[in-house]
Amino acid sequence: MRTRSFDVAVIGSGPAGMAAAISASDEGSSVVIIDREGRSGGVLKQCVHDGFGLERFHKRLSGPWYAQIESDEVSRRPIEVHQDTFASRIEKTPSGFSIFCSSPRGFERIDCAALIMATGCRERTSKQIAIHGTRPAGIFNAGTAQNMVNIHGILPGRKAVILGSGDIGLIMARRLSLEGCQVIGVYEAKSEPSGLARNIHQCLDDYHIPLYLGTTVTRCIGIERLEAVEVAKTDSSMHPIAGTEQIVSCDTLVISVGLIAENELIKPLGVKMDKATSAPVTDQYSMTSINGLFCTGNCRVVFDLVDTVSKTSMICGRRASQIARKASAGPAVQVVSCTDLAFVCPQVIRMPAGKVQLHFRPKKVLRDYMLTASQDGKIIGQKYYSVLRPAQMEDIEISADESQAEIRLEGESR
Amino acid sequence: MICISCPRGCELSVQGSSDNLIVTGNHCPKGREFAISETIRPQRFLTTTVSVAPGLGCQRLAVISRDPIDLDRLKDLSLSLKSFCIDHEIELGQEVLRLGDAVFLAASSLKKEKPDER
Ligand SMILES: Cc1cc2nc3c(=O)[nH]c(=O)nc-3n(C[C@H](O)[C@H](O)[C@H](O)COP(=O)(O)OP(=O)(O)OC[C@H]3O[C@@H](n4cnc5c(N)ncnc54)[C@H](O)[C@@H]3O)c2cc1C
């Protein structure tokens, strides 16, 4: 088998993988990026709408534009990019990791001292939510519909119903309208929209698309092609209420019910997982519980903004390069979250740390909220939020240097 | 109204007559600008894709309008762009087409595929 060896290998050439590869290369490591697709950019290639890069470039870039800037940066460096190359298995070796890939050149092995996983996330499918009825053509995940329209130029249908009010669903509602497809409405089982308020405004209100809260799709109707869906009101625990069913005629159902971090490749290595993020436990450099194995971008935690993905991945790449050259990781202390928060990332901090950003989402809407981080009773970070929403990831900066005690987060609504 | 200028999404309110609008709820000057233009003449950047001839590495090229466009023109413009096809190499940010006064820029670059690359 053809075998190559690098200091740092990156799997995934989305924004996370590219940023990590750039900073690892700038730190002096030999770097390879492996991606199963023929073009760099990951999911940004299909996110043709604008609003990316506001924090990093102070401009409203579209997804492909942001990706092109980053992939031009990659090409200016001595980074090898292996496209159309699928990583199918990873093994731990005494000196690092071996990646087994299938590529247009055949089956190959890539050895590396440090491995950065930047495989992004995938969508939950209709099988993971309970919809009854037949399985005709015309039912798509939002990401699949986005790929069809924006990468291949194919319209999935003429009359669409969207299930789920997450940002990707809202963005697809607008995109389908602009392409001449009639969007009948967005249905959301919860009583609050899951997407950002600004997306409700610019994706639904702009195009007069109605949003039905507390309503879900309960059945698909149609044999060959979808002909209609049955929708019903939901109770407070999101179960359909009998007697409230209605039939909505449509030929397309777009499902946007959430993202799952993609980590199947490294689970067999016994990496420690966090139930709250369904992803590996990582430190402030995105390193997992296995020395030299990093996990960055959306496979670490599903971020809202690509700017944050790039920023955290730069930190990751630099560190991976140091660890590849045998830097020691330092002792880890736990970050203990509080009950108001859905998750906190990073979950551990390597000491000495200095200033570190912790990312989190609240479980529900919290107003007038003060979050405090402390270690050994000493306050090491504090921030006030006038409002916290599950749809919006937030952060708090802490400053941890001396103590080896765990870091505790506590919050209160005032 | 919700400000769409940045991810913060401030809740804005606008009062007064069109020659003297008072904006509240904004955390930065962009919020004020947005509220005023949204009240007088709502505009958005238009992003869509146009088709690409074979041999340039992909089937669609993402484009973005150089300037914001009146909200009520977006749909017609987007549908009119469907008939365009790009058949040459393109640099990021290059002007690719014009429809009346609306100018569109390439949101990624296109390079001829090299047959020996794989
Ligand atoms: C459908 C969808 C739409 C989105 N829309 C938006 C949006 O509108 N705005 C926004 O801010 N964010 C959006 N996001 C979030 C977006 O994913 C992030 O902002 C950012 O793109 C994440 O970057 P990443 O590099 O972590 O992952 P990705 O961009 O997903 O990149 C992962 C890369 O890894 C590669 N890969 C995965 N597994 C393997 C393997 N086994 N072998 C080889 N290669 C592999 C993939 O091909 C891909 O190129 C969206 C996400 C999805 C899934």
XYZ file of C-alpha atoms and ligand atoms in Angstrom:
585
model
C 0.000 0.000 0.000
C 1.215 3.517 -0.852
C 2.237 5.166 2.442
C 3.077 8.785 3.176
C 4.113 10.437 6.405
C 3.425 13.946 7.774
C 3.755 15.797 11.088
C 0.085 16.814 11.012
C -2.803 15.302 9.035
C -6.182 17.044 8.788
C -9.346 15.182 7.765
C -11.861 17.597 6.208
C -11.217 20.718 4.127
C -14.123 22.820 5.365
C -13.353 26.100 7.121
C -12.209 24.244 10.252
C -9.756 21.952 8.450
C -8.343 24.728 6.288
C -7.755 27.111 9.232
C -6.133 24.344 11.279
C -3.904 23.311 8.352
C -2.821 26.919 7.750
C -1.777 27.526 11.345
C -0.081 24.098 11.682
C 1.900 24.826 8.526
C 2.825 28.335 9.710
C 4.068 26.753 12.937
C 6.559 24.709 10.905
C 4.876 21.311 10.471
C 4.500 19.301 7.284
C 0.747 19.138 6.705
C -1.696 17.128 4.591
C -5.454 17.733 4.195
C -7.702 14.864 3.153
C -11.218 15.491 1.836
C -13.735 13.196 0.187
C -14.964 15.970 -2.122
C -13.409 17.427 -5.283
C -13.361 21.030 -4.056
C -12.326 22.565 -0.734
C -14.769 24.527 1.390
C -16.946 21.857 3.019
C -20.519 22.861 3.585
C -19.735 26.552 2.876
C -19.692 25.717 -0.848
C -23.447 25.255 -0.745
C -24.231 28.137 1.668
C -24.487 30.739 -1.135
C -26.288 33.299 1.057
C -24.407 36.229 2.608
C -23.635 36.949 6.252
C -20.371 35.054 6.718
C -17.152 36.674 7.929
C -18.754 39.665 9.680
C -16.503 39.254 12.704
C -13.323 38.208 10.939
C -13.379 40.281 7.748
C -15.991 42.907 8.750
C -17.819 42.170 5.500
C -20.978 40.325 4.532
C -19.406 37.531 2.513
C -21.281 34.597 1.084
C -20.218 31.078 2.104
C -18.369 30.223 -1.144
C -16.514 33.557 -0.965
C -15.307 32.856 2.583
C -14.257 29.361 1.525
C -12.381 30.668 -1.516
C -10.378 33.175 0.589
C -9.371 30.336 2.896
C -8.537 27.845 0.147
C -6.404 30.500 -1.612
C -4.518 30.847 1.703
C -4.011 27.078 1.773
C -2.610 27.059 -1.778
C -0.022 29.704 -0.842
C 1.523 27.291 1.665
C 3.388 23.992 1.342
C 0.236 22.085 2.343
C -0.642 18.910 0.410
C -4.339 18.657 -0.393
C -5.708 15.214 -1.257
C -9.162 15.650 -2.797
C -11.631 12.881 -3.668
C -10.005 10.974 -0.816
C -12.188 9.262 1.769
C -10.778 8.463 5.220
C -12.325 5.127 6.118
C -10.387 3.952 9.203
C -7.971 5.315 11.774
C -5.483 3.368 13.895
C -3.417 4.490 16.864
C 0.281 3.737 16.382
C 3.244 4.116 18.805
C 4.313 7.342 17.063
C 0.881 8.793 16.312
C -1.886 7.710 13.948
C -2.414 5.893 10.655
C -5.264 6.926 8.367
C -6.511 4.456 5.755
C -8.002 6.209 2.738
C -9.490 5.353 -0.604
C -8.494 7.815 -3.305
C -8.416 8.020 -7.119
C -4.886 6.583 -6.794
C -6.158 3.519 -4.953
C -6.022 2.585 -1.284
C -3.384 4.494 0.713
C -2.083 4.937 4.236
C -1.155 8.292 5.725
C 0.910 8.342 8.921
C 1.016 11.386 11.173
C 2.236 12.430 14.618
C -0.841 14.595 15.262
C -4.272 14.122 13.714
C -6.898 16.856 13.380
C -10.473 15.734 12.766
C -12.444 18.472 10.981
C -15.232 16.330 9.543
C -18.091 18.754 10.280
C -21.596 17.628 11.128
C -24.415 15.772 9.428
C -28.146 16.255 9.595
C -30.645 14.283 11.553
C -32.837 12.369 9.122
C -36.585 11.826 8.935
C -35.999 8.322 10.363
C -34.798 9.925 13.581
C -38.072 11.796 14.020
C -41.458 10.099 13.984
C -43.390 10.749 10.765
C -45.901 8.104 9.687
C -47.204 7.158 6.280
C -45.633 6.232 2.995
C -42.122 7.012 1.775
C -42.655 8.652 -1.617
C -40.092 10.742 -3.503
C -39.986 14.396 -2.498
C -38.740 14.182 1.106
C -35.335 15.813 1.650
C -33.048 16.945 4.408
C -32.502 20.709 4.199
C -28.799 20.172 3.535
C -29.541 17.746 0.700
C -32.031 20.203 -0.817
C -29.426 22.979 -0.439
C -26.840 20.811 -2.194
C -29.244 19.983 -5.052
C -30.166 23.623 -5.652
C -26.830 25.371 -5.067
C -24.254 22.810 -6.217
C -26.158 20.970 -8.956
C -28.804 23.517 -9.969
C -31.728 21.108 -9.533
C -35.002 22.283 -7.971
C -36.303 19.561 -5.606
C -39.972 20.405 -6.289
C -42.580 23.086 -7.014
C -44.562 23.329 -3.775
C -42.691 22.818 -0.513
C -43.452 22.426 3.171
C -40.566 22.953 5.581
C -40.437 21.086 8.875
C -38.248 22.661 11.545
C -37.438 26.330 12.074
C -33.676 25.949 12.453
C -31.498 28.349 10.482
C -30.853 25.948 7.621
C -34.599 25.395 7.175
C -35.253 29.149 7.158
C -32.453 29.771 4.689
C -33.801 27.027 2.429
C -37.299 28.554 2.575
C -35.861 31.764 1.113
C -33.638 29.970 -1.362
C -36.502 27.859 -2.734
C -38.699 30.971 -3.061
C -35.967 32.772 -5.005
C -35.716 29.760 -7.315
C -39.416 29.880 -8.104
C -40.669 27.135 -5.787
C -43.792 27.954 -3.760
C -43.077 27.617 -0.031
C -46.336 26.978 1.799
C -44.980 27.378 5.283
C -42.457 26.471 7.946
C -43.821 24.159 10.657
C -42.182 24.006 14.099
C -43.230 21.606 16.855
C -41.867 23.844 19.611
C -43.589 27.035 20.715
C -40.469 29.107 19.921
C -38.557 29.226 16.638
C -35.171 27.434 16.755
C -33.469 29.775 14.294
C -32.131 33.270 14.830
C -34.621 36.173 14.863
C -32.743 37.865 12.013
C -33.282 34.813 9.822
C -37.034 34.797 10.537
C -37.049 38.422 9.372
C -34.925 38.129 6.228
C -35.901 34.594 5.137
C -39.617 34.329 6.010
C -41.053 37.849 6.464
C -39.303 39.160 3.323
C -41.002 36.468 1.228
C -44.343 36.361 3.120
C -43.755 32.754 4.174
C -45.877 31.840 7.221
C -44.325 30.252 10.332
C -46.590 27.816 12.207
C -45.319 27.350 15.765
C -46.551 24.465 17.923
C -47.366 22.486 14.785
C -45.678 19.428 13.309
C -45.887 17.093 10.346
C -47.434 13.802 11.379
C -47.909 11.896 8.114
C -46.687 11.793 4.526
C -49.252 11.093 1.790
C -48.455 9.885 -1.746
C -47.302 6.725 -3.490
C -44.720 7.615 -6.161
C -44.344 11.302 -5.306
C -45.356 13.212 -2.200
C -48.863 14.670 -2.699
C -49.599 16.119 0.720
C -48.601 16.070 4.370
C -50.781 15.884 7.443
C -49.946 18.508 10.063
C -51.213 18.713 13.636
C -50.920 21.043 16.612
C -48.575 19.933 19.381
C -48.897 20.046 23.152
C -46.249 21.405 25.512
C -44.287 18.134 25.318
C -44.337 18.348 21.501
C -46.798 15.445 21.015
C -49.466 15.891 18.313
C -52.942 16.703 19.648
C -55.639 14.342 18.277
C -58.398 16.088 16.338
C -56.225 19.007 15.169
C -54.980 17.300 11.987
C -55.083 19.132 8.662
C -54.009 18.087 5.176
C -51.581 20.394 3.359
C -51.038 19.757 -0.327
C -47.374 19.845 -1.458
C -44.892 17.868 -3.561
C -41.835 18.457 -1.382
C -41.089 18.149 2.335
C -37.833 19.695 3.520
C -36.739 18.489 6.952
C -34.465 20.640 9.062
C -34.415 19.134 12.503
C -30.879 19.587 13.701
C -27.266 18.651 13.220
C -25.125 15.906 14.748
C -21.348 16.194 15.067
C -19.686 13.660 12.766
C -17.240 11.533 14.796
C -17.768 7.909 13.731
C -14.124 7.546 12.642
C -12.589 8.193 16.056
C -15.151 6.535 18.341
C -13.405 3.130 17.951
C -10.204 4.678 19.363
C -11.941 4.976 22.740
C -11.974 8.756 22.801
C -13.861 10.192 25.788
C -17.249 11.614 24.717
C -19.418 14.387 26.172
C -23.138 13.504 26.212
C -24.098 17.188 26.112
C -22.373 17.870 22.765
C -22.467 14.263 21.429
C -18.827 14.897 20.559
C -15.444 14.259 22.139
C -14.401 16.032 25.323
C -11.822 18.638 24.255
C -9.460 21.107 25.913
C -9.013 24.777 24.939
C -6.788 23.695 22.025
C -9.462 21.266 20.722
C -7.397 18.249 21.793
C -9.399 15.169 22.813
C -8.651 12.761 25.681
C -6.119 11.008 23.383
C -2.783 12.827 23.174
C -2.194 14.134 19.637
C -5.811 13.617 18.498
C -7.699 16.871 17.872
C -11.297 17.532 16.922
C -12.209 20.989 15.639
C -15.040 22.912 13.980
C -18.534 21.453 13.814
C -17.441 17.943 14.771
C -16.312 19.408 18.119
C -19.478 21.390 18.753
C -22.050 22.753 16.314
C -21.075 26.432 16.035
C -23.351 29.245 14.758
C -20.680 31.287 13.074
C -17.957 30.213 10.723
C -15.817 33.044 12.146
C -15.680 31.227 15.490
C -14.944 27.950 13.682
C -11.940 29.545 11.961
C -10.672 31.231 15.119
C -10.816 28.116 17.303
C -9.340 25.987 14.501
C -6.319 28.303 14.161
C -5.605 27.717 17.858
C -6.030 23.982 17.273
C -3.609 23.831 14.320
C -0.863 25.673 16.161
C -1.159 23.367 19.149
C -1.269 20.213 17.003
C 1.986 21.281 15.414
C 3.580 21.685 18.859
C 2.235 18.348 20.119
C 3.502 16.669 16.919
C 6.927 17.880 17.971
C 6.479 16.357 21.419
C 5.340 19.356 23.473
C 3.731 18.155 26.686
C -0.002 18.653 27.045
C -0.007 19.850 30.659
C -2.361 18.813 33.482
C -6.100 19.008 32.776
C -8.750 20.499 35.043
C -12.487 19.926 34.567
C -14.982 22.620 33.680
C -18.158 21.922 35.657
C -21.234 23.394 33.948
C -24.402 24.566 35.687
C -27.945 23.287 35.159
C -29.046 26.298 33.057
C -26.590 25.488 30.289
C -27.060 22.844 27.578
C -23.278 22.384 27.246
C -19.936 24.054 27.777
C -16.992 23.665 25.423
C -14.077 23.177 26.106
C -14.922 20.651 28.808
C -11.373 20.556 30.228
C -8.653 23.192 30.501
C -4.935 22.409 30.289
C -2.855 24.368 32.785
C -1.360 26.907 32.757
C -4.014 28.365 30.510
C -4.087 32.151 30.649
C -7.139 33.654 28.939
C -9.550 31.096 27.466
C -12.980 31.418 25.809
C -15.690 28.997 26.961
C -18.544 28.486 24.481
C -22.032 27.515 25.624
C -25.750 27.548 24.881
C -28.521 27.951 27.476
C -31.192 25.227 27.730
C -33.958 27.834 27.516
C -34.338 31.592 27.135
C -32.752 33.367 30.124
C -33.026 37.081 30.769
C -30.937 39.418 32.901
C -28.427 36.680 33.578
C -25.037 36.813 35.296
C -22.623 33.933 34.691
C -19.643 33.480 36.997
C -16.671 31.143 36.646
C -14.677 30.343 39.742
C -11.830 28.149 40.837
C -11.192 27.384 44.508
C -13.773 30.037 45.364
C -11.881 32.701 43.418
C -13.721 34.427 40.542
C -11.817 33.909 37.268
C -14.448 35.198 34.846
C -17.815 36.930 34.945
C -20.188 38.181 32.275
C -23.646 39.713 32.163
C -26.161 38.815 29.432
C -29.367 40.791 28.946
C -30.755 37.751 27.132
C -29.493 34.239 26.351
C -31.226 32.098 23.717
C -30.680 28.440 22.785
C -30.424 29.478 19.106
C -27.417 31.645 19.847
C -24.071 30.341 21.054
C -22.435 32.603 23.629
C -19.053 32.767 25.285
C -17.364 33.859 28.473
C -13.683 34.592 28.904
C -11.894 33.088 31.887
C -8.387 33.554 33.104
C -6.933 30.411 34.709
C -3.305 30.213 35.735
C -2.375 28.908 39.122
C -4.882 26.579 40.698
C -5.306 22.934 39.659
C -8.844 22.890 41.095
C -11.877 22.350 38.874
C -13.521 25.344 37.213
C -17.132 25.870 38.263
C -19.750 27.827 36.384
C -22.648 29.326 38.256
C -25.370 31.568 36.976
C -28.328 33.501 38.238
C -31.144 35.499 36.727
C -31.341 38.806 38.516
C -38.123 45.026 13.512
C -35.042 42.816 13.893
C -31.710 44.163 12.672
C -30.022 41.820 10.187
C -26.700 43.692 10.027
C -24.890 41.266 12.332
C -25.570 38.061 14.270
C -26.539 39.995 17.389
C -30.037 40.656 15.961
C -31.053 43.776 17.926
C -34.778 44.494 18.277
C -35.235 47.933 16.740
C -38.129 50.291 16.849
C -38.655 53.287 14.613
C -40.777 56.323 15.331
C -41.430 59.644 13.667
C -41.992 60.792 10.123
C -39.848 59.827 7.131
C -37.730 63.012 7.283
C -37.066 62.645 11.018
C -36.917 58.989 12.064
C -35.989 58.105 15.629
C -34.443 54.662 16.061
C -34.196 52.898 19.403
C -32.933 49.452 20.445
C -29.783 49.534 18.298
C -26.365 48.819 19.840
C -24.346 50.342 16.989
C -24.636 52.876 14.125
C -25.325 50.059 11.644
C -28.604 49.367 13.452
C -29.735 52.943 12.901
C -28.781 52.828 9.228
C -30.628 49.542 8.807
C -33.799 50.740 10.544
C -33.965 53.835 8.365
C -33.385 52.052 5.071
C -35.796 49.299 6.129
C -38.500 51.893 6.775
C -37.944 53.968 3.654
C -36.703 51.471 1.085
C -35.893 47.888 2.177
C -32.938 46.400 0.304
C -30.935 43.156 0.424
C -27.903 41.680 -1.242
C -29.015 39.062 -3.761
C -27.110 35.783 -3.683
C -27.806 32.992 -6.136
C -25.999 30.711 -8.580
C -25.590 30.675 -12.358
C -24.758 27.685 -14.493
C -21.225 26.798 -15.570
C -20.122 25.160 -18.830
C -18.431 21.726 -18.554
C -14.674 21.590 -17.847
C -14.475 24.355 -15.239
C -14.609 22.155 -12.154
C -18.217 22.601 -11.033
C -21.794 22.930 -12.289
C -22.826 26.196 -10.604
C -21.047 29.451 -9.785
C -22.219 31.309 -6.685
C -22.741 35.031 -7.317
C -23.570 37.989 -5.095
C -24.889 41.431 -6.061
C -22.276 44.194 -5.730
C -24.829 46.498 -4.097
C -28.018 45.950 -2.126
C -31.119 45.570 -4.314
C -34.716 46.596 -3.634
C -36.478 43.792 -1.811
C -39.394 43.631 -4.255
C -37.038 43.074 -7.217
C -35.102 40.116 -5.767
C -37.377 37.339 -6.975
C -37.657 38.526 -10.582
C -33.920 39.169 -10.794
C -33.117 35.757 -9.350
C -35.338 34.046 -11.933
C -33.835 36.103 -14.777
C -30.334 34.979 -13.790
C -31.296 31.353 -14.417
C -30.566 31.608 -18.136
C -26.942 32.758 -17.698
C -24.063 30.373 -18.281
C -20.377 31.057 -17.554
C -17.962 29.433 -19.997
C -14.567 30.916 -19.025
C -12.170 31.119 -16.082
C -13.207 33.516 -13.292
C -11.370 35.151 -10.394
C -12.946 35.607 -6.957
C -14.767 38.956 -6.832
C -14.714 39.489 -10.598
C -17.790 41.108 -12.181
C -19.581 38.319 -14.030
C -22.783 39.874 -15.283
C -25.087 42.850 -15.314
C -28.877 43.001 -15.448
C -29.940 46.612 -15.869
C -28.243 48.486 -13.016
C -27.666 45.332 -10.948
C -24.059 44.098 -11.043
C -23.116 40.594 -9.910
C -19.723 39.432 -8.629
C -18.322 35.893 -8.591
C -18.271 34.436 -5.058
C -15.639 31.845 -5.959
C -13.110 31.315 -8.705
C -13.349 28.979 -11.697
C -10.295 27.294 -13.218
C -10.113 25.018 -16.246
C -9.765 21.397 -15.091
C -6.397 19.854 -15.827
C -7.068 16.377 -17.194
C -3.770 14.960 -15.833
C -4.410 16.095 -12.250
C -5.927 12.832 -11.042
C -26.464 21.719 5.598
C -25.756 22.739 6.434
C -25.984 24.105 6.217
C -25.345 25.073 7.000
N -25.635 26.376 6.804
C -24.992 27.315 7.535
C -25.263 28.671 7.352
O -26.109 29.005 6.550
N -24.570 29.619 8.071
C -23.612 29.257 8.986
O -22.973 30.126 9.612
N -23.377 27.959 9.205
C -24.040 26.989 8.506
N -23.798 25.685 8.745
C -22.790 25.417 9.740
C -21.468 25.237 9.010
O -21.317 23.851 8.901
C -20.250 25.814 9.720
O -20.289 27.213 9.779
C -18.930 25.413 9.077
O -19.075 25.210 7.697
C -18.394 24.204 9.743
O -17.119 23.945 9.204
P -16.396 22.569 9.372
O -15.113 22.748 8.660
O -16.384 22.188 10.803
O -17.317 21.479 8.629
P -17.716 21.267 7.107
O -17.788 22.531 6.371
O -18.924 20.407 7.145
O -16.500 20.433 6.493
C -16.284 19.077 6.772
C -15.474 18.492 5.649
O -15.035 17.182 6.025
C -15.132 16.313 4.932
N -15.219 14.943 5.454
C -16.079 14.459 6.393
N -15.855 13.153 6.628
C -14.810 12.786 5.840
C -14.102 11.558 5.631
N -14.424 10.442 6.296
N -13.083 11.539 4.742
C -12.748 12.680 4.059
N -13.380 13.847 4.208
C -14.397 13.921 5.097
C -16.362 16.783 4.192
O -16.348 16.410 2.841
C -16.270 18.313 4.362
O -15.580 18.921 3.284
C -24.430 24.688 8.001
C -24.202 23.318 8.216
C -24.848 22.343 7.450
C -24.577 20.881 7.716
